[in-house]
PDB file of C-alpha atoms in Angstrom:
ATOM      1  CA  MET A 474     -43.402  32.360 -68.625  1.00 46.00           C
ATOM      2  CA  LEU A 475     -41.527  34.595 -66.195  1.00 40.00           C
ATOM      3  CA  ARG A 476     -43.936  33.664 -63.441  1.00 45.00           C
ATOM      4  CA  PHE A 477     -43.359  29.976 -64.207  1.00 39.00           C
ATOM      5  CA  LYS A 478     -39.562  30.413 -63.998  1.00 43.00           C
ATOM      6  CA  LEU A 479     -39.808  32.316 -60.724  1.00 40.00           C
ATOM      7  CA  THR A 480     -41.997  29.582 -59.282  1.00 46.00           C
ATOM      8  CA  LYS A 481     -39.455  26.931 -60.306  1.00 44.00           C
ATOM      9  CA  LEU A 482     -36.584  28.935 -58.831  1.00 41.00           C
ATOM     10  CA  ILE A 483     -38.432  29.411 -55.541  1.00 40.00           C
ATOM     11  CA  SER A 484     -39.271  25.691 -55.401  1.00 46.00           C
ATOM     12  CA  LEU A 485     -35.627  24.810 -56.095  1.00 42.00           C
ATOM     13  CA  ALA A 486     -34.436  27.202 -53.374  1.00 43.00           C
ATOM     14  CA  ILE A 487     -36.843  25.650 -50.868  1.00 39.00           C
ATOM     15  CA  LEU A 488     -35.614  22.149 -51.803  1.00 36.00           C
ATOM     16  CA  VAL A 489     -31.940  23.124 -51.415  1.00 36.00           C
ATOM     17  CA  PHE A 490     -32.681  24.756 -48.050  1.00 39.00           C
ATOM     18  CA  SER A 491     -34.581  21.686 -46.861  1.00 41.00           C
ATOM     19  CA  LEU A 492     -31.776  19.334 -47.849  1.00 34.00           C
ATOM     20  CA  SER A 493     -29.087  21.504 -46.284  1.00 39.00           C
ATOM     21  CA  SER A 494     -31.034  21.653 -43.017  1.00 40.00           C
ATOM     22  CA  CYS A 495     -31.091  17.845 -42.935  1.00 38.00           C
ATOM     23  CA  ILE A 496     -27.339  17.531 -43.400  1.00 36.00           C
ATOM     24  CA  LYS A 497     -25.582  17.896 -40.055  1.00 40.00           C
ATOM     25  CA  GLU A 498     -22.133  19.335 -39.769  1.00 45.00           C
ATOM     26  CA  PRO A 499     -19.535  16.644 -39.018  1.00 48.00           C
ATOM     27  CA  HIS A 500     -18.786  16.358 -35.316  1.00 60.00           C
ATOM     28  CA  SER A 501     -15.406  17.640 -34.203  1.00 78.00           C
ATOM     29  CA  TYR A 502     -13.186  15.077 -32.465  1.00 88.00           C
ATOM     30  CA  TYR A 503     -10.695  15.759 -29.690  1.00 90.00           C
ATOM     31  CA  ARG A 504      -8.345  13.327 -27.980  1.00 95.00           C
ATOM     32  CA  GLU A 505      -5.887  13.985 -25.175  1.00 97.00           C
ATOM     33  CA  THR A 506      -3.567  12.175 -22.794  1.00 98.00           C
ATOM     34  CA  ILE A 507      -3.240  13.392 -19.197  1.00 98.00           C
ATOM     35  CA  THR A 508       0.378  12.845 -18.096  1.00 96.00           C
ATOM     36  CA  PHE A 509       0.435  15.017 -14.913  1.00 97.00           C
ATOM     37  CA  GLN A 510       3.686  16.649 -16.052  1.00 96.00           C
ATOM     38  CA  GLU A 511       1.964  20.022 -15.507  1.00 94.00           C
ATOM     39  CA  ALA A 512       2.272  19.349 -11.768  1.00 94.00           C
ATOM     40  CA  THR A 513       5.722  20.880 -11.565  1.00 89.00           C
ATOM     41  CA  LEU A 514       7.665  19.207  -8.762  1.00 96.00           C
ATOM     42  CA  ALA A 515      11.224  19.357  -7.514  1.00 96.00           C
ATOM     43  CA  PRO A 516      13.041  16.012  -7.941  1.00 96.00           C
ATOM     44  CA  GLU A 517      11.863  13.236  -5.602  1.00 97.00           C
ATOM     45  CA  THR A 518       8.992  15.212  -4.102  1.00 97.00           C
ATOM     46  CA  TYR A 519       5.196  15.123  -4.011  1.00 98.00           C
ATOM     47  CA  TRP A 520       2.070  17.305  -3.698  1.00 97.00           C
ATOM     48  CA  ASN A 521      -0.812  16.070  -1.521  1.00 97.00           C
ATOM     49  CA  GLY A 522      -3.033  19.139  -1.129  1.00 96.00           C
ATOM     50  CA  GLU A 523      -1.378  20.455   2.008  1.00 95.00           C
ATOM     51  CA  ASP A 524      -1.239  23.931   0.447  1.00 94.00           C
ATOM     52  CA  GLY A 525      -5.049  24.033   0.532  1.00 93.00           C
ATOM     53  CA  THR A 526      -5.531  24.468  -3.213  1.00 94.00           C
ATOM     54  CA  GLY A 527      -7.669  21.319  -3.423  1.00 94.00           C
ATOM     55  CA  SER A 528      -8.756  19.558  -6.586  1.00 97.00           C
ATOM     56  CA  LYS A 529      -6.557  20.013  -9.661  1.00 97.00           C
ATOM     57  CA  ILE A 530      -7.491  20.284 -13.326  1.00 98.00           C
ATOM     58  CA  PHE A 531      -5.250  18.739 -15.967  1.00 97.00           C
ATOM     59  CA  GLY A 532      -6.424  19.275 -19.512  1.00 96.00           C
ATOM     60  CA  SER A 533     -10.149  18.526 -19.585  1.00 96.00           C
ATOM     61  CA  VAL A 534     -10.241  16.469 -16.369  1.00 98.00           C
ATOM     62  CA  SER A 535     -10.678  17.513 -12.730  1.00 98.00           C
ATOM     63  CA  PHE A 536      -9.052  15.295 -10.078  1.00 98.00           C
ATOM     64  CA  TYR A 537     -10.511  15.439  -6.565  1.00 98.00           C
ATOM     65  CA  ASN A 538      -8.276  16.189  -3.587  1.00 98.00           C
ATOM     66  CA  LYS A 539      -8.981  17.012   0.033  1.00 97.00           C
ATOM     67  CA  PHE A 540      -6.448  17.664   2.789  1.00 96.00           C
ATOM     68  CA  GLU A 541      -7.350  17.963   6.460  1.00 93.00           C
ATOM     69  CA  GLU A 542      -5.118  18.976   9.334  1.00 88.00           C
ATOM     70  CA  ASN A 543      -4.968  16.571  12.263  1.00 84.00           C
ATOM     71  CA  GLU A 544      -2.816  15.758  15.283  1.00 78.00           C
ATOM     72  CA  SER A 545      -0.321  13.793  13.198  1.00 75.00           C
ATOM     73  CA  GLY A 546       0.143  16.661  10.756  1.00 76.00           C
ATOM     74  CA  GLY A 547      -2.487  16.021   8.122  1.00 86.00           C
ATOM     75  CA  TYR A 548      -4.659  13.575   6.235  1.00 93.00           C
ATOM     76  CA  TRP A 549      -5.333  13.575   2.507  1.00 96.00           C
ATOM     77  CA  LYS A 550      -7.549  11.623   0.126  1.00 97.00           C
ATOM     78  CA  GLY A 551      -8.176  11.593  -3.585  1.00 98.00           C
ATOM     79  CA  PHE A 552      -5.323  12.355  -5.958  1.00 98.00           C
ATOM     80  CA  ALA A 553      -1.779  13.400  -5.056  1.00 98.00           C
ATOM     81  CA  TYR A 554       1.115  13.870  -7.512  1.00 98.00           C
ATOM     82  CA  SER A 555       4.645  12.554  -7.211  1.00 98.00           C
ATOM     83  CA  ASN A 556       7.912  11.855  -8.985  1.00 97.00           C
ATOM     84  CA  ILE A 557       9.385   9.744  -6.183  1.00 97.00           C
ATOM     85  CA  THR A 558      11.279   6.640  -7.340  1.00 97.00           C
ATOM     86  CA  ASP A 559      11.923   4.967  -3.947  1.00 97.00           C
ATOM     87  CA  ILE A 560      10.937   1.276  -4.234  1.00 96.00           C
ATOM     88  CA  GLU A 561      12.865   0.107  -1.159  1.00 96.00           C
ATOM     89  CA  THR A 562      11.400   1.946   1.849  1.00 96.00           C
ATOM     90  CA  GLN A 563       8.448   0.101   3.370  1.00 95.00           C
ATOM     91  CA  GLY A 564       5.541   1.532   5.352  1.00 94.00           C
ATOM     92  CA  SER A 565       3.488   4.710   5.396  1.00 92.00           C
ATOM     93  CA  GLU A 566       6.587   6.918   5.255  1.00 93.00           C
ATOM     94  CA  ASN A 567       6.763   5.923   1.593  1.00 97.00           C
ATOM     95  CA  GLN A 568       3.117   6.382   0.631  1.00 96.00           C
ATOM     96  CA  TYR A 569       3.898   8.639  -2.362  1.00 98.00           C
ATOM     97  CA  SER A 570       5.873   6.172  -4.449  1.00 97.00           C
ATOM     98  CA  ALA A 571       4.765   3.995  -7.371  1.00 98.00           C
ATOM     99  CA  TYR A 572       6.169   0.482  -7.195  1.00 98.00           C
ATOM    100  CA  LEU A 573       8.074  -0.362 -10.385  1.00 97.00           C
ATOM    101  CA  SER A 574      10.361  -3.375 -10.151  1.00 95.00           C
ATOM    102  CA  ILE A 575      12.649  -1.984 -12.853  1.00 91.00           C
ATOM    103  CA  GLY A 576      12.893   1.319 -11.007  1.00 86.00           C
ATOM    104  CA  GLY A 577      11.159   4.632 -11.566  1.00 85.00           C
ATOM    105  CA  TYR A 578      11.744   7.214 -14.249  1.00 85.00           C
ATOM    106  CA  PRO A 579      13.422  10.283 -12.711  1.00 86.00           C
ATOM    107  CA  GLY A 580      11.346  13.383 -13.326  1.00 89.00           C
ATOM    108  CA  ASN A 581       8.214  11.539 -14.445  1.00 96.00           C
ATOM    109  CA  VAL A 582       5.164  12.846 -12.585  1.00 98.00           C
ATOM    110  CA  TYR A 583       2.316  10.426 -11.888  1.00 98.00           C
ATOM    111  CA  SER A 584      -0.671  10.404  -9.549  1.00 98.00           C
ATOM    112  CA  VAL A 585      -0.874   8.511  -6.262  1.00 98.00           C
ATOM    113  CA  VAL A 586      -4.505   7.759  -5.446  1.00 98.00           C
ATOM    114  CA  HIS A 587      -5.817   7.326  -1.891  1.00 98.00           C
ATOM    115  CA  VAL A 588      -9.315   5.855  -1.856  1.00 98.00           C
ATOM    116  CA  ASN A 589     -11.749   6.786   0.902  1.00 96.00           C
ATOM    117  CA  GLY A 590     -15.403   6.550  -0.117  1.00 94.00           C
ATOM    118  CA  GLU A 591     -15.781   8.353  -3.454  1.00 95.00           C
ATOM    119  CA  SER A 592     -12.608  10.412  -3.022  1.00 96.00           C
ATOM    120  CA  ALA A 593     -11.009   8.935  -6.137  1.00 98.00           C
ATOM    121  CA  THR A 594     -13.258  10.766  -8.609  1.00 98.00           C
ATOM    122  CA  MET A 595     -12.197  12.146 -11.990  1.00 98.00           C
ATOM    123  CA  SER A 596     -14.728  14.542 -13.597  1.00 98.00           C
ATOM    124  CA  PHE A 597     -14.719  15.434 -17.310  1.00 98.00           C
ATOM    125  CA  ILE A 598     -15.439  18.756 -18.993  1.00 95.00           C
ATOM    126  CA  ASN A 599     -17.978  17.049 -21.259  1.00 95.00           C
ATOM    127  CA  VAL A 600     -19.417  13.635 -22.095  1.00 97.00           C
ATOM    128  CA  GLY A 601     -16.380  11.620 -23.130  1.00 97.00           C
ATOM    129  CA  THR A 602     -14.985   8.260 -24.137  1.00 97.00           C
ATOM    130  CA  PRO A 603     -12.269   7.097 -21.743  1.00 98.00           C
ATOM    131  CA  ILE A 604      -9.752   5.098 -23.782  1.00 98.00           C
ATOM    132  CA  SER A 605      -7.056   3.756 -21.465  1.00 98.00           C
ATOM    133  CA  ILE A 606      -5.023   4.387 -18.329  1.00 98.00           C
ATOM    134  CA  LEU A 607      -1.726   3.146 -16.856  1.00 98.00           C
ATOM    135  CA  ILE A 608      -1.979   1.571 -13.399  1.00 98.00           C
ATOM    136  CA  THR A 609       0.449   0.097 -10.886  1.00 98.00           C
ATOM    137  CA  ASN A 610       0.646  -0.480  -7.137  1.00 98.00           C
ATOM    138  CA  SER A 611       1.958   2.027  -4.668  1.00 98.00           C
ATOM    139  CA  THR A 612       5.094   0.926  -2.848  1.00 98.00           C
ATOM    140  CA  PHE A 613       3.161   1.222   0.426  1.00 97.00           C
ATOM    141  CA  ALA A 614       0.506  -1.281  -0.682  1.00 97.00           C
ATOM    142  CA  TYR A 615       2.964  -3.521  -2.557  1.00 98.00           C
ATOM    143  CA  PHE A 616       5.116  -4.332   0.466  1.00 97.00           C
ATOM    144  CA  SER A 617       2.073  -4.693   2.744  1.00 97.00           C
ATOM    145  CA  MET A 618       0.855  -7.479   0.472  1.00 97.00           C
ATOM    146  CA  LYS A 619       4.245  -9.052  -0.207  1.00 97.00           C
ATOM    147  CA  ASN A 620       5.693  -8.968   3.309  1.00 96.00           C
ATOM    148  CA  GLY A 621       2.694  -8.268   5.520  1.00 94.00           C
ATOM    149  CA  ASN A 622       2.433  -5.503   8.084  1.00 88.00           C
ATOM    150  CA  GLY A 623       1.194  -5.055  11.630  1.00 82.00           C
ATOM    151  CA  SER A 624      -2.371  -5.846  10.534  1.00 81.00           C
ATOM    152  CA  ILE A 625      -2.012  -8.612   7.955  1.00 89.00           C
ATOM    153  CA  ALA A 626       0.191 -11.540   7.025  1.00 94.00           C
ATOM    154  CA  PRO A 627       1.820 -11.720   3.587  1.00 96.00           C
ATOM    155  CA  PHE A 628      -0.584 -12.623   0.797  1.00 97.00           C
ATOM    156  CA  GLY A 629      -1.249 -16.333   0.424  1.00 96.00           C
ATOM    157  CA  PRO A 630      -3.466 -18.660  -1.627  1.00 97.00           C
ATOM    158  CA  GLY A 631      -6.867 -17.165  -2.379  1.00 97.00           C
ATOM    159  CA  ASP A 632      -5.950 -13.571  -1.548  1.00 97.00           C
ATOM    160  CA  TRP A 633      -6.651 -10.696  -3.942  1.00 98.00           C
ATOM    161  CA  PHE A 634      -6.669  -6.897  -4.187  1.00 98.00           C
ATOM    162  CA  MET A 635      -8.904  -5.413  -6.891  1.00 98.00           C
ATOM    163  CA  LEU A 636      -9.457  -1.990  -8.427  1.00 98.00           C
ATOM    164  CA  THR A 637     -12.898  -1.257  -9.903  1.00 98.00           C
ATOM    165  CA  ILE A 638     -13.205   1.618 -12.383  1.00 98.00           C
ATOM    166  CA  THR A 639     -16.802   2.787 -12.890  1.00 98.00           C
ATOM    167  CA  GLY A 640     -18.019   5.331 -15.431  1.00 98.00           C
ATOM    168  CA  TYR A 641     -21.100   7.487 -14.758  1.00 98.00           C
ATOM    169  CA  ASN A 642     -23.272   9.349 -17.245  1.00 98.00           C
ATOM    170  CA  ILE A 643     -24.637  12.888 -17.044  1.00 97.00           C
ATOM    171  CA  ASN A 644     -27.515  11.650 -14.854  1.00 97.00           C
ATOM    172  CA  ASN A 645     -25.039  10.088 -12.412  1.00 97.00           C
ATOM    173  CA  ASP A 646     -26.109   6.586 -13.420  1.00 98.00           C
ATOM    174  CA  PRO A 647     -23.361   3.930 -13.760  1.00 98.00           C
ATOM    175  CA  ILE A 648     -22.593   2.983 -17.365  1.00 98.00           C
ATOM    176  CA  ASP A 649     -20.190   0.086 -16.862  1.00 98.00           C
ATOM    177  CA  SER A 650     -17.243  -1.016 -14.738  1.00 98.00           C
ATOM    178  CA  VAL A 651     -13.759  -2.330 -15.480  1.00 98.00           C
ATOM    179  CA  GLU A 652     -12.047  -4.592 -12.940  1.00 98.00           C
ATOM    180  CA  PHE A 653      -8.279  -4.794 -12.567  1.00 98.00           C
ATOM    181  CA  TYR A 654      -6.445  -7.010 -10.064  1.00 98.00           C
ATOM    182  CA  LEU A 655      -3.588  -5.196  -8.343  1.00 98.00           C
ATOM    183  CA  ALA A 656      -2.735  -8.536  -6.736  1.00 98.00           C
ATOM    184  CA  ASP A 657      -4.076 -12.005  -7.436  1.00 98.00           C
ATOM    185  CA  TYR A 658      -3.231 -15.176  -5.501  1.00 98.00           C
ATOM    186  CA  ARG A 659      -6.261 -17.152  -6.639  1.00 97.00           C
ATOM    187  CA  GLU A 660      -6.094 -20.472  -8.486  1.00 95.00           C
ATOM    188  CA  GLY A 661      -2.361 -20.909  -8.077  1.00 95.00           C
ATOM    189  CA  LYS A 662      -1.411 -17.369  -9.150  1.00 95.00           C
ATOM    190  CA  THR A 663       1.102 -15.336  -7.128  1.00 96.00           C
ATOM    191  CA  LYS A 664       1.024 -11.981  -8.884  1.00 97.00           C
ATOM    192  CA  ILE A 665       1.391  -8.515  -7.389  1.00 98.00           C
ATOM    193  CA  ILE A 666       1.506  -5.788 -10.056  1.00 98.00           C
ATOM    194  CA  ASP A 667       4.995  -4.270 -10.165  1.00 98.00           C
ATOM    195  CA  GLU A 668       4.970  -2.306 -13.439  1.00 97.00           C
ATOM    196  CA  TRP A 669       2.762   0.087 -15.374  1.00 98.00           C
ATOM    197  CA  LYS A 670      -0.125  -1.843 -16.935  1.00 98.00           C
ATOM    198  CA  GLN A 671      -2.365  -0.319 -19.572  1.00 98.00           C
ATOM    199  CA  VAL A 672      -6.063  -0.876 -18.848  1.00 98.00           C
ATOM    200  CA  ASN A 673      -8.664  -0.510 -21.618  1.00 98.00           C
ATOM    201  CA  LEU A 674     -11.578   1.773 -20.687  1.00 98.00           C
ATOM    202  CA  ASN A 675     -13.560   1.845 -23.940  1.00 97.00           C
ATOM    203  CA  SER A 676     -16.616   0.256 -22.284  1.00 98.00           C
ATOM    204  CA  LEU A 677     -17.042   3.462 -20.248  1.00 98.00           C
ATOM    205  CA  SER A 678     -17.950   5.516 -23.341  1.00 97.00           C
ATOM    206  CA  GLY A 679     -20.503   8.234 -22.555  1.00 97.00           C
ATOM    207  CA  SER A 680     -19.093   9.002 -19.098  1.00 98.00           C
ATOM    208  CA  THR A 681     -18.904  12.394 -17.456  1.00 98.00           C
ATOM    209  CA  LYS A 682     -16.881  11.045 -14.543  1.00 98.00           C
ATOM    210  CA  ILE A 683     -15.013   7.988 -13.296  1.00 98.00           C
ATOM    211  CA  ILE A 684     -14.882   6.741  -9.707  1.00 98.00           C
ATOM    212  CA  PHE A 685     -12.192   4.290  -8.552  1.00 98.00           C
ATOM    213  CA  THR A 686     -12.928   1.890  -5.697  1.00 98.00           C
ATOM    214  CA  LEU A 687     -10.846  -0.823  -4.035  1.00 98.00           C
ATOM    215  CA  SER A 688     -11.805  -4.184  -2.570  1.00 97.00           C
ATOM    216  CA  SER A 689      -9.888  -7.157  -1.200  1.00 96.00           C
ATOM    217  CA  SER A 690     -10.157 -10.561   0.383  1.00 95.00           C
ATOM    218  CA  ILE A 691      -8.171  -9.014   3.241  1.00 91.00           C
ATOM    219  CA  SER A 692     -10.950  -6.914   4.760  1.00 87.00           C
ATOM    220  CA  ASP A 693     -13.024  -6.742   7.912  1.00 84.00           C
ATOM    221  CA  GLU A 694     -16.112  -4.881   9.156  1.00 81.00           C
ATOM    222  CA  PHE A 695     -14.144  -1.624   9.075  1.00 84.00           C
ATOM    223  CA  GLY A 696     -12.951  -2.028   5.481  1.00 84.00           C
ATOM    224  CA  LEU A 697      -9.620  -2.847   3.850  1.00 90.00           C
ATOM    225  CA  ASN A 698      -6.658  -4.045   5.887  1.00 92.00           C
ATOM    226  CA  ILE A 699      -4.407  -3.194   2.940  1.00 94.00           C
ATOM    227  CA  PRO A 700      -3.372   0.432   2.387  1.00 96.00           C
ATOM    228  CA  ALA A 701      -6.024   1.843   0.027  1.00 97.00           C
ATOM    229  CA  TYR A 702      -3.532   3.239  -2.468  1.00 98.00           C
ATOM    230  CA  PHE A 703      -2.610   2.728  -6.123  1.00 98.00           C
ATOM    231  CA  CYS A 704      -0.994   4.846  -8.844  1.00 98.00           C
ATOM    232  CA  ILE A 705      -2.066   6.065 -12.289  1.00 98.00           C
ATOM    233  CA  ASP A 706      -0.495   7.778 -15.285  1.00 98.00           C
ATOM    234  CA  ASN A 707      -1.243   8.584 -18.946  1.00 98.00           C
ATOM    235  CA  PHE A 708      -5.029   8.740 -18.826  1.00 98.00           C
ATOM    236  CA  GLU A 709      -6.340   8.947 -22.383  1.00 98.00           C
ATOM    237  CA  ILE A 710      -9.805  10.268 -23.285  1.00 98.00           C
ATOM    238  CA  SER A 711     -11.614  11.499 -26.389  1.00 97.00           C
ATOM    239  CA  TYR A 712     -14.588  13.804 -26.958  1.00 96.00           C
ATOM    240  CA  THR A 713     -17.017  14.246 -29.833  1.00 89.00           C
ATOM    241  CA  GLU A 714     -18.661  17.663 -29.753  1.00 72.00           C
TER     242      GLU A 714
END
């Protein structure tokens, strides 16, 4: 009888162990919003990598930056950070300002993005689900499209300026892309983005990085004739570990 009871107890223990091994622990879930406020700046100033510190990490995301000295003082690409609210000055002297028709928010830090190749790359600490991001034009690009510059006339019928946001998986294969028109004069439209617009990024789930690229009807064999700039803020992403 004792042997029978021991056999039953052992069988029950094996069953409980087998079942417990089949039950996975619930995945932990983490969600964050990158606001860039950690980039401490004096009022109405910017950071563009001139100090040589290079790419910056905010929360779980690394933002590429490269600065190179040249005869005109320096050249940067990737992500810079700014709290400049000037929406009146036109030209390259005002390349660090987001264009907001209602005016900027003093003290709010956002990122100015300069696209050159794959310079506009955001890399994640883990496989993530991008949720959304705020996007607007830079003042530099806005006035180039609205009023023209030395290279182009003001935007007219059929013209457009588009941002493409592509997510890549751990094998560096593209998952999906989201398109957002920074300016659209097709089919009777006359819109140039002049406020923060929230763009849904849920289709990029499973990404380990995002690369931003720009394209336009106003291009030639050398690339864009529009300043290759735009601005972002409040990037939201979640992770399941």
